[in-house]
Short mmCIF file of N, CA and C in Angstrom, two decimals:
data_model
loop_
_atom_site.label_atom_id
_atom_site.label_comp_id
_atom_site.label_asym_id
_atom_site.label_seq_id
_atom_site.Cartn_x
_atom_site.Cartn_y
_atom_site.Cartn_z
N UNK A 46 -0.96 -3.95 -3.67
CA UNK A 46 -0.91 -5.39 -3.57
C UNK A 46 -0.56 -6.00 -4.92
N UNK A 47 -1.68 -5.75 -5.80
CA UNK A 47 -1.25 -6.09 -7.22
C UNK A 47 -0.87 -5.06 -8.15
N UNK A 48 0.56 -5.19 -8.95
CA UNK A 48 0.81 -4.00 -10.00
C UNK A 48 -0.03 -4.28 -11.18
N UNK A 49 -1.06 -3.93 -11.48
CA UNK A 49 -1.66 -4.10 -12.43
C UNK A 49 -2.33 -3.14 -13.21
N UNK A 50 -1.91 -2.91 -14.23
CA UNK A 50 -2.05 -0.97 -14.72
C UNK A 50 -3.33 -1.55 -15.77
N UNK A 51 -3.99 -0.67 -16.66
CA UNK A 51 -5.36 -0.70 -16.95
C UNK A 51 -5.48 -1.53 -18.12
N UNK A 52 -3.83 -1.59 -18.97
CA UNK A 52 -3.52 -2.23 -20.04
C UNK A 52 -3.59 -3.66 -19.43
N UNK A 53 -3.04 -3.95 -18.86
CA UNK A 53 -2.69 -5.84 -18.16
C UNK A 53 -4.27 -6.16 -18.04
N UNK A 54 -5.03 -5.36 -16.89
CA UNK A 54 -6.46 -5.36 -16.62
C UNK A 54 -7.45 -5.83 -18.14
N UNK A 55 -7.31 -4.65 -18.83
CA UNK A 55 -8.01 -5.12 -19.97
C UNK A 55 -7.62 -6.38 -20.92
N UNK A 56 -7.03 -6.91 -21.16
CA UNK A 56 -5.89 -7.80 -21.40
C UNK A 56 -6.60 -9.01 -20.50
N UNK A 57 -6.43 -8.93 -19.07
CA UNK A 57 -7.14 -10.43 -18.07
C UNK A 57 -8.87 -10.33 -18.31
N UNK A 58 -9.67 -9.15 -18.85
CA UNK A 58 -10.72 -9.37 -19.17
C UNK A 58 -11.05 -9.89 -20.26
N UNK A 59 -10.07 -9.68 -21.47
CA UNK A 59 -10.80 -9.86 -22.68
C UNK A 59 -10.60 -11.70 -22.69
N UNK A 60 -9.39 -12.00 -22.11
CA UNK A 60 -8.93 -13.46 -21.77
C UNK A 60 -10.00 -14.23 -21.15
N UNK A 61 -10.33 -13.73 -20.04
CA UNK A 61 -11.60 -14.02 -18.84
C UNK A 61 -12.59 -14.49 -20.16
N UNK A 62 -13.30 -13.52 -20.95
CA UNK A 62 -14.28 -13.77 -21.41
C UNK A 62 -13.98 -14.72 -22.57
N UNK A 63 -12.68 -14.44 -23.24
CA UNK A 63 -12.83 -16.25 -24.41
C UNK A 63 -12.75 -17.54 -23.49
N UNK A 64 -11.74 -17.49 -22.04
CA UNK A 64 -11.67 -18.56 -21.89
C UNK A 64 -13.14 -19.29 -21.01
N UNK A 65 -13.83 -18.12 -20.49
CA UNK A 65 -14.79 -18.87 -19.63
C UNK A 65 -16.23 -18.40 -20.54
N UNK A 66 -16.20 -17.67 -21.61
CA UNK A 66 -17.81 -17.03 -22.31
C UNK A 66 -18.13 -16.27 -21.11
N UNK A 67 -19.05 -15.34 -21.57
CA UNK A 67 -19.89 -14.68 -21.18
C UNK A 67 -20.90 -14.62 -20.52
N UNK A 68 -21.56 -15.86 -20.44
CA UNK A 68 -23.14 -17.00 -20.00
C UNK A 68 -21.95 -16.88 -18.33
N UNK A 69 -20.51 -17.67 -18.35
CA UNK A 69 -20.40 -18.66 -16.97
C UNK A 69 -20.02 -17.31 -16.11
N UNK A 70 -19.08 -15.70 -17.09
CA UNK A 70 -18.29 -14.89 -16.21
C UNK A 70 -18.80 -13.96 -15.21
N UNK A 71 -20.03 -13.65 -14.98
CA UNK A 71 -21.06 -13.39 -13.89
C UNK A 71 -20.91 -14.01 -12.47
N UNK A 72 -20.94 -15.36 -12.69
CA UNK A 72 -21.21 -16.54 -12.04
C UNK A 72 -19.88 -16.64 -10.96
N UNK A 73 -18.52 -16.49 -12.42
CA UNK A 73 -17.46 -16.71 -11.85
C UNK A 73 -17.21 -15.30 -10.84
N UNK A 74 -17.15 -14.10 -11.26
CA UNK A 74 -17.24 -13.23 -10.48
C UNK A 74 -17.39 -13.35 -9.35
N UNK A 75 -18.85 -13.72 -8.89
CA UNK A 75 -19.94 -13.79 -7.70
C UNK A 75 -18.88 -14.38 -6.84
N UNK A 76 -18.07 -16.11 -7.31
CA UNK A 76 -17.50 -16.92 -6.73
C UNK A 76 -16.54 -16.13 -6.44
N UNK A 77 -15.41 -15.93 -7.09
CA UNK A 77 -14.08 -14.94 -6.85
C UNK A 77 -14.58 -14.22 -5.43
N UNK A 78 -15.59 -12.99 -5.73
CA UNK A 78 -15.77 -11.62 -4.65
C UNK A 78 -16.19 -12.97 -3.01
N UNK A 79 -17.21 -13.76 -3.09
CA UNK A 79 -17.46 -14.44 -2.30
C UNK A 79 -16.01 -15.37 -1.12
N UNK A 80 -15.37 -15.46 -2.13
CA UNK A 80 -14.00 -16.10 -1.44
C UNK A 80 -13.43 -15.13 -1.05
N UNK A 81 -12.68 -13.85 -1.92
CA UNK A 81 -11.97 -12.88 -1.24
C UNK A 81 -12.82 -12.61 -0.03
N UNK A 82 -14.25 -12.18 0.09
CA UNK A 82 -14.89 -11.88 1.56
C UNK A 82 -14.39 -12.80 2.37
N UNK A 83 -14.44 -14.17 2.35
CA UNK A 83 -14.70 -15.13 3.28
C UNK A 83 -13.10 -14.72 3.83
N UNK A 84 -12.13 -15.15 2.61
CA UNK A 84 -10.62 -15.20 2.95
C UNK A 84 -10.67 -13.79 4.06
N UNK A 85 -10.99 -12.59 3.67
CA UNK A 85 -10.86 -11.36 4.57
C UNK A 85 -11.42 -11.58 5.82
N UNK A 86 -12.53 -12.27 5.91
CA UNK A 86 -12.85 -12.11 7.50
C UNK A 86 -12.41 -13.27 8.14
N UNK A 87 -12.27 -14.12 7.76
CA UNK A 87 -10.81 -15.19 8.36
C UNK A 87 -9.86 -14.50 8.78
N UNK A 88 -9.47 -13.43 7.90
CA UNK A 88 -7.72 -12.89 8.50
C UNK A 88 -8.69 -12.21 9.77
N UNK A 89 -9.36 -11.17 9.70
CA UNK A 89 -10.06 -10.36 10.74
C UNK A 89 -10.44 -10.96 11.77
N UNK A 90 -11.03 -12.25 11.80
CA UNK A 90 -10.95 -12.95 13.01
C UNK A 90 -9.85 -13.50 13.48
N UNK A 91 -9.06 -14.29 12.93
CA UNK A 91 -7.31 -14.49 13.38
C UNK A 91 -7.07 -13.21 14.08
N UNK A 92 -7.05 -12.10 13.68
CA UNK A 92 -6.57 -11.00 14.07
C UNK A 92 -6.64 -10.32 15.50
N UNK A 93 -8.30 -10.63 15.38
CA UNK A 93 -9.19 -10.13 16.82
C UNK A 93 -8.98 -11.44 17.78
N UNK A 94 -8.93 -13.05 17.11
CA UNK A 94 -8.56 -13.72 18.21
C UNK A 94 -7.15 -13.79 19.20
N UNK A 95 -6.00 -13.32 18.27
CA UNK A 95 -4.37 -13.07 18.44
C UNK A 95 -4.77 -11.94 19.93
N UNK A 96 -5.37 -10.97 19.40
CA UNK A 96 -5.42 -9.84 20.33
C UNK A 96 -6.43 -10.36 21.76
N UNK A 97 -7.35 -10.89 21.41
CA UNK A 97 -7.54 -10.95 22.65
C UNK A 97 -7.15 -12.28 23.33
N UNK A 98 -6.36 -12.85 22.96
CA UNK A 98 -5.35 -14.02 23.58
C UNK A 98 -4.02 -13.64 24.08
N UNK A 99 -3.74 -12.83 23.68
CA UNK A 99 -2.80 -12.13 24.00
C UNK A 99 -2.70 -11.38 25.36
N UNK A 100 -4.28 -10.18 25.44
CA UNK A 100 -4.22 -9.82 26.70
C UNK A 100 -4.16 -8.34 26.33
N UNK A 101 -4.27 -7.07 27.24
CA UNK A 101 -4.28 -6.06 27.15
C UNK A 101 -3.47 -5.24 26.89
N UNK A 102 -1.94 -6.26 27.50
CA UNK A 102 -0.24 -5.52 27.30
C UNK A 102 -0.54 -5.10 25.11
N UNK A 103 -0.71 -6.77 24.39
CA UNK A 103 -0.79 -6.07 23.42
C UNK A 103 -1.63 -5.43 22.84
N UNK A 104 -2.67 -4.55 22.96
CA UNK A 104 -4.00 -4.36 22.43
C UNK A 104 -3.38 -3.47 21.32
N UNK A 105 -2.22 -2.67 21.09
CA UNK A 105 -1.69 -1.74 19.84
C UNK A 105 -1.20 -2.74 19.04
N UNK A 106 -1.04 -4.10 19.00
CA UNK A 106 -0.41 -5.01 18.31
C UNK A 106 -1.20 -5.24 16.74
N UNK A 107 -0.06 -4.43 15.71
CA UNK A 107 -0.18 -4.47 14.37
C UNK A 107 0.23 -6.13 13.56
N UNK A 108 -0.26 -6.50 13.22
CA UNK A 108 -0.42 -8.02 12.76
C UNK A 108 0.66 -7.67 11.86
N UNK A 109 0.90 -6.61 11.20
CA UNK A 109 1.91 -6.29 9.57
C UNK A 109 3.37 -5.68 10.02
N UNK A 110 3.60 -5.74 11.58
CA UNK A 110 4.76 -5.51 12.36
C UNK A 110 5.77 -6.99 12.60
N UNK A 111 5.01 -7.80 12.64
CA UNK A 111 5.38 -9.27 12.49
C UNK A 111 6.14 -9.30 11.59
N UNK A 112 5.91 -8.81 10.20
CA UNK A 112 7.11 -9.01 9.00
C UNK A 112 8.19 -8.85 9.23
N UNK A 113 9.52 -9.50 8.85
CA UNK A 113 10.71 -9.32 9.73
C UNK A 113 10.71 -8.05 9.27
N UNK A 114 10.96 -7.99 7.83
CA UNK A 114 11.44 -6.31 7.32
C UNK A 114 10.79 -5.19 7.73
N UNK A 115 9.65 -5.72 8.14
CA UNK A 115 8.75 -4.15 8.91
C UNK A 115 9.06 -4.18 10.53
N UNK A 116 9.42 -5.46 10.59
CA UNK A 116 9.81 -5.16 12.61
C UNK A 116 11.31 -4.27 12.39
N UNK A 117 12.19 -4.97 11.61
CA UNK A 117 13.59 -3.96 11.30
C UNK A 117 13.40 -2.89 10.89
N UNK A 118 12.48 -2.40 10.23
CA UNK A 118 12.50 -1.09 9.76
C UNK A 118 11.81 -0.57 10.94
N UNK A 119 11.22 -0.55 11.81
CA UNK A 119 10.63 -0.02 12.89
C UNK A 119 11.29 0.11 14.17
N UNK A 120 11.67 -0.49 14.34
CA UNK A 120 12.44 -0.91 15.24
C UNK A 120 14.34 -0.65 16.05
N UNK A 121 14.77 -0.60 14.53
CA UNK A 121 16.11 -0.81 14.42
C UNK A 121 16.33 0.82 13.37
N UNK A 122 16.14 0.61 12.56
CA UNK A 122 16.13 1.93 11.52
C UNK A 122 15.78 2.87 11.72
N UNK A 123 14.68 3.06 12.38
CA UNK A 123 13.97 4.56 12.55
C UNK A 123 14.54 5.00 13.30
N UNK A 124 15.44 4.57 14.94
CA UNK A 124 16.14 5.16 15.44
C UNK A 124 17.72 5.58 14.97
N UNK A 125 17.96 4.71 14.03
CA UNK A 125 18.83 5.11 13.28
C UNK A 125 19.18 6.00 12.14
N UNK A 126 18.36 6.21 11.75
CA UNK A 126 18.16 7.01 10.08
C UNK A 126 18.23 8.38 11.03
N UNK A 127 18.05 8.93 11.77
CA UNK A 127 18.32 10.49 11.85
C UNK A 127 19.86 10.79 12.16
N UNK A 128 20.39 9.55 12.74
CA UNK A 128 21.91 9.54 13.11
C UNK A 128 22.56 10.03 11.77
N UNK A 129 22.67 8.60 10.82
CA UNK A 129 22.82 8.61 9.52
C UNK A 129 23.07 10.14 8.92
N UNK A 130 21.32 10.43 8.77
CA UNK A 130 21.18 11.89 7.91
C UNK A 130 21.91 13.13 8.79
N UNK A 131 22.58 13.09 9.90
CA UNK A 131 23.28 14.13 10.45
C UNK A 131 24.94 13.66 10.01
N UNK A 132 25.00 12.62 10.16
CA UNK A 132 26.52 12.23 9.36
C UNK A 132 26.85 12.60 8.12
N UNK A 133 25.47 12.30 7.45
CA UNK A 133 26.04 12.64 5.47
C UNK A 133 25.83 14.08 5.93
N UNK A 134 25.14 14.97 6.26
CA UNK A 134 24.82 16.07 6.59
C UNK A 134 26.27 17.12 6.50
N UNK A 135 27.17 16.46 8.12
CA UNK A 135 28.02 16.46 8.34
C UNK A 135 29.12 16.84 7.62
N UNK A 136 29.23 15.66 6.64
CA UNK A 136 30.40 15.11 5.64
C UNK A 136 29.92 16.06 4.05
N UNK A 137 29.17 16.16 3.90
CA UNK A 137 28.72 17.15 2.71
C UNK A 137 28.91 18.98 2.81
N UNK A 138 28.68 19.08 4.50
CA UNK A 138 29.30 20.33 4.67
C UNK A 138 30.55 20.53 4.88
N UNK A 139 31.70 19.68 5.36
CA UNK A 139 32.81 19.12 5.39
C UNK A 139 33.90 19.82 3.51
N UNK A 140 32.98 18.87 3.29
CA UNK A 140 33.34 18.33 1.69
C UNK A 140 33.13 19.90 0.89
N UNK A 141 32.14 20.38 1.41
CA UNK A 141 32.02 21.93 0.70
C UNK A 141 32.72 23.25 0.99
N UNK A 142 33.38 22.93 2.96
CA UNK A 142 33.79 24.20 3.09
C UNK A 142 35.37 23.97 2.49
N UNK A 143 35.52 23.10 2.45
CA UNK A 143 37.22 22.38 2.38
C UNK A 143 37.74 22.37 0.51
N UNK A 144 36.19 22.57 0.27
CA UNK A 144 36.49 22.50 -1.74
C UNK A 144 36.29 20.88 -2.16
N UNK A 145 37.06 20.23 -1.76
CA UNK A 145 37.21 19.08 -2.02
C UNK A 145 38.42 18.38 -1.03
N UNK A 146 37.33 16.67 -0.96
CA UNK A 146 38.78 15.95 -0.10
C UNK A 146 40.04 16.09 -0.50
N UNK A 147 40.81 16.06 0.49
CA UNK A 147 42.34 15.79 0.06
C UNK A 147 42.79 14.59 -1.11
N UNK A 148 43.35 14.85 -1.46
CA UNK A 148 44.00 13.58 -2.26
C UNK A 148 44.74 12.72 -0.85
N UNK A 149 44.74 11.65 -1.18
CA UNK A 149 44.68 10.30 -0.71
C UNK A 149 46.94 10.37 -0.67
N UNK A 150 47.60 10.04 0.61
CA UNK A 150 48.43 9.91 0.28
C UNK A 150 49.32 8.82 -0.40
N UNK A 151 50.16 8.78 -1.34
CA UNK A 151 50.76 7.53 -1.82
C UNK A 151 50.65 6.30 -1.06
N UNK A 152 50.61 5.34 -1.80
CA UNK A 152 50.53 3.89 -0.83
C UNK A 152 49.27 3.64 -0.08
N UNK A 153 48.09 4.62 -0.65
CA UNK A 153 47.30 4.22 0.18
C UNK A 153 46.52 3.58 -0.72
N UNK A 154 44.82 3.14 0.20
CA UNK A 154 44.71 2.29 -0.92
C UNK A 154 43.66 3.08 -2.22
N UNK A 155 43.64 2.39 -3.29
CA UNK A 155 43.77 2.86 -5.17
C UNK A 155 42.54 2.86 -4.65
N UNK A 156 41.51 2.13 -3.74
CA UNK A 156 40.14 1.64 -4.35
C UNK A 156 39.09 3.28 -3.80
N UNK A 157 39.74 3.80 -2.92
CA UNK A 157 39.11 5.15 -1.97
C UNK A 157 39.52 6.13 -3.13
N UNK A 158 40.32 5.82 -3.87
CA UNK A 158 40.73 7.12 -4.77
C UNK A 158 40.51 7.34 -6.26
N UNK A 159 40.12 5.76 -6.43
CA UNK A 159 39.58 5.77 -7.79
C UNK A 159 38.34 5.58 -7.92
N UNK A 160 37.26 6.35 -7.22
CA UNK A 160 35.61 6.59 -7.76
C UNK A 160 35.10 5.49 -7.11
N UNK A 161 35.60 4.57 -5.93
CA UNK A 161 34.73 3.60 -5.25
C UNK A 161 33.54 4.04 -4.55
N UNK A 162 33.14 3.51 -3.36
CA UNK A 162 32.31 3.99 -3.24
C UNK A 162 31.91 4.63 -1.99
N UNK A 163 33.04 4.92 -2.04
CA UNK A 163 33.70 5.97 -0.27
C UNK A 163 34.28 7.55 -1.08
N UNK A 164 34.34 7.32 -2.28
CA UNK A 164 34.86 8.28 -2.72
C UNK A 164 33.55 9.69 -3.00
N UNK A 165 33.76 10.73 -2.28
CA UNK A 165 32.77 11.90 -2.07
C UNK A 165 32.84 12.86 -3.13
N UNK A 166 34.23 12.63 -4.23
CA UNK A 166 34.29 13.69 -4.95
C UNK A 166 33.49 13.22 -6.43
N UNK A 167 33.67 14.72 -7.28
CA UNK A 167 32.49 14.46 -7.91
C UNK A 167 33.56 13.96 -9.63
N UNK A 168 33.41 12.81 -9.97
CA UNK A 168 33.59 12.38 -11.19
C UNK A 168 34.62 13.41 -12.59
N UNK A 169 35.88 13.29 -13.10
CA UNK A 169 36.35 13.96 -13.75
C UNK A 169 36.22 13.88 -14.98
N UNK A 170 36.35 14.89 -15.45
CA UNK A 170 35.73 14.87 -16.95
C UNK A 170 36.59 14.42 -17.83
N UNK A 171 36.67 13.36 -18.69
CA UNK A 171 37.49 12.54 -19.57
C UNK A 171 37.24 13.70 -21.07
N UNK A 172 38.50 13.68 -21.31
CA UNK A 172 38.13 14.34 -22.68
C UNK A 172 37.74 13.86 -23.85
N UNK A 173 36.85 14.24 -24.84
CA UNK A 173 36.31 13.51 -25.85
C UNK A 173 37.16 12.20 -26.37
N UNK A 174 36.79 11.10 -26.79
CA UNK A 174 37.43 10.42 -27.45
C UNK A 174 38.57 9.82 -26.76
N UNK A 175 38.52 9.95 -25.54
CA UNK A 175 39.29 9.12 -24.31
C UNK A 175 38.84 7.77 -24.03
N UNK A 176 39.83 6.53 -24.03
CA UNK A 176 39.03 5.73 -24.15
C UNK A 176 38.84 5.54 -22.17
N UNK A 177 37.82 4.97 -21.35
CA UNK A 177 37.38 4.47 -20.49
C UNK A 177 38.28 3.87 -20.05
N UNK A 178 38.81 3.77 -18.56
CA UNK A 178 39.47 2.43 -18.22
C UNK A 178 38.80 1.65 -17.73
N UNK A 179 39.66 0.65 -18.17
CA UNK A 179 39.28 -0.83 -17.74
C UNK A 179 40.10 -1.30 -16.50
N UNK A 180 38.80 -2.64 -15.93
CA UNK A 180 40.00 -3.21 -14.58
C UNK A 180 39.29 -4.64 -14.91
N UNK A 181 40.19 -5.33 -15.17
CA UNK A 181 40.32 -6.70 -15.33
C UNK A 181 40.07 -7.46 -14.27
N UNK A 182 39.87 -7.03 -13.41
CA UNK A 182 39.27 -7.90 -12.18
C UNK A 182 37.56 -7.27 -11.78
N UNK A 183 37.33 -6.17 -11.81
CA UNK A 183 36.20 -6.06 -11.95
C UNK A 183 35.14 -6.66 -12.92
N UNK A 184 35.66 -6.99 -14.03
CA UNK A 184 34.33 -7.15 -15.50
C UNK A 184 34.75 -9.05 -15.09
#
């Protein structure tokens, strides 16, 4: 939920205690843990009331499936991603028994043949002190 590594942590305590002393940060604590409870069983009742308003069809109904990106990833992706990984699968054994793709014939297009990002082969080695090309429409 929160990225907060032990350095940041120590850092919001030593802060905690100049800005509120020592006498009030007990106090404040108590308040903080008291709200997170309350806030938590608010969601837990929302939760249990959704479900049983709902009815029995949803009783597996995950409240964190609602997120669009977790209904798409569930939904839409998971049946998809094994397709996917049999295609690159595919195209990598392709690419290995063959040596390498063909070269691209003239006139076709520069962008499949110069390291875009359709391109499967593996990067050529520039010789020392070569300068890089440039493309003036890219930068």
């Amino acid at each position: 939920m929160f990225d907060i590594g032990p350095g940041e942590f120590l850092v919001l305590l030593v802060l905690a205690v100049v800005l509120f002393g020592p006498e009030r940060l007990p106090e404040l604590v108590r308040k903080a843990a008291r709200t997170i409870r309350y806030v938590r069983t608010m969601a837990d009742n929302a939760q249990r009331q959704l479900k049983d308003e709902l009815g029995p069809d949803f009783s597996n109904l995950d409240v964190r499936d609602l997120n669009p990106k977790t209904f798409v990833r569930k939904h839409l992706l998971d049946e998809v991603e094994p397709v996917v990984t049999d295609v690159k699968n595919d195209v990598m054994e392709a690419s290995a028994v063959n040596g390498a793709i063909a070269p691209s014939p003239p006139g076709s297009q520069k962008a499949l043949s110069s390291g875009g990002p359709h391109d499967l082969r593996p990067p050529e080695a520039s010789p020392a002190g070569a300068a890089a090309p440039f493309d003036s429409d890219a930068t």
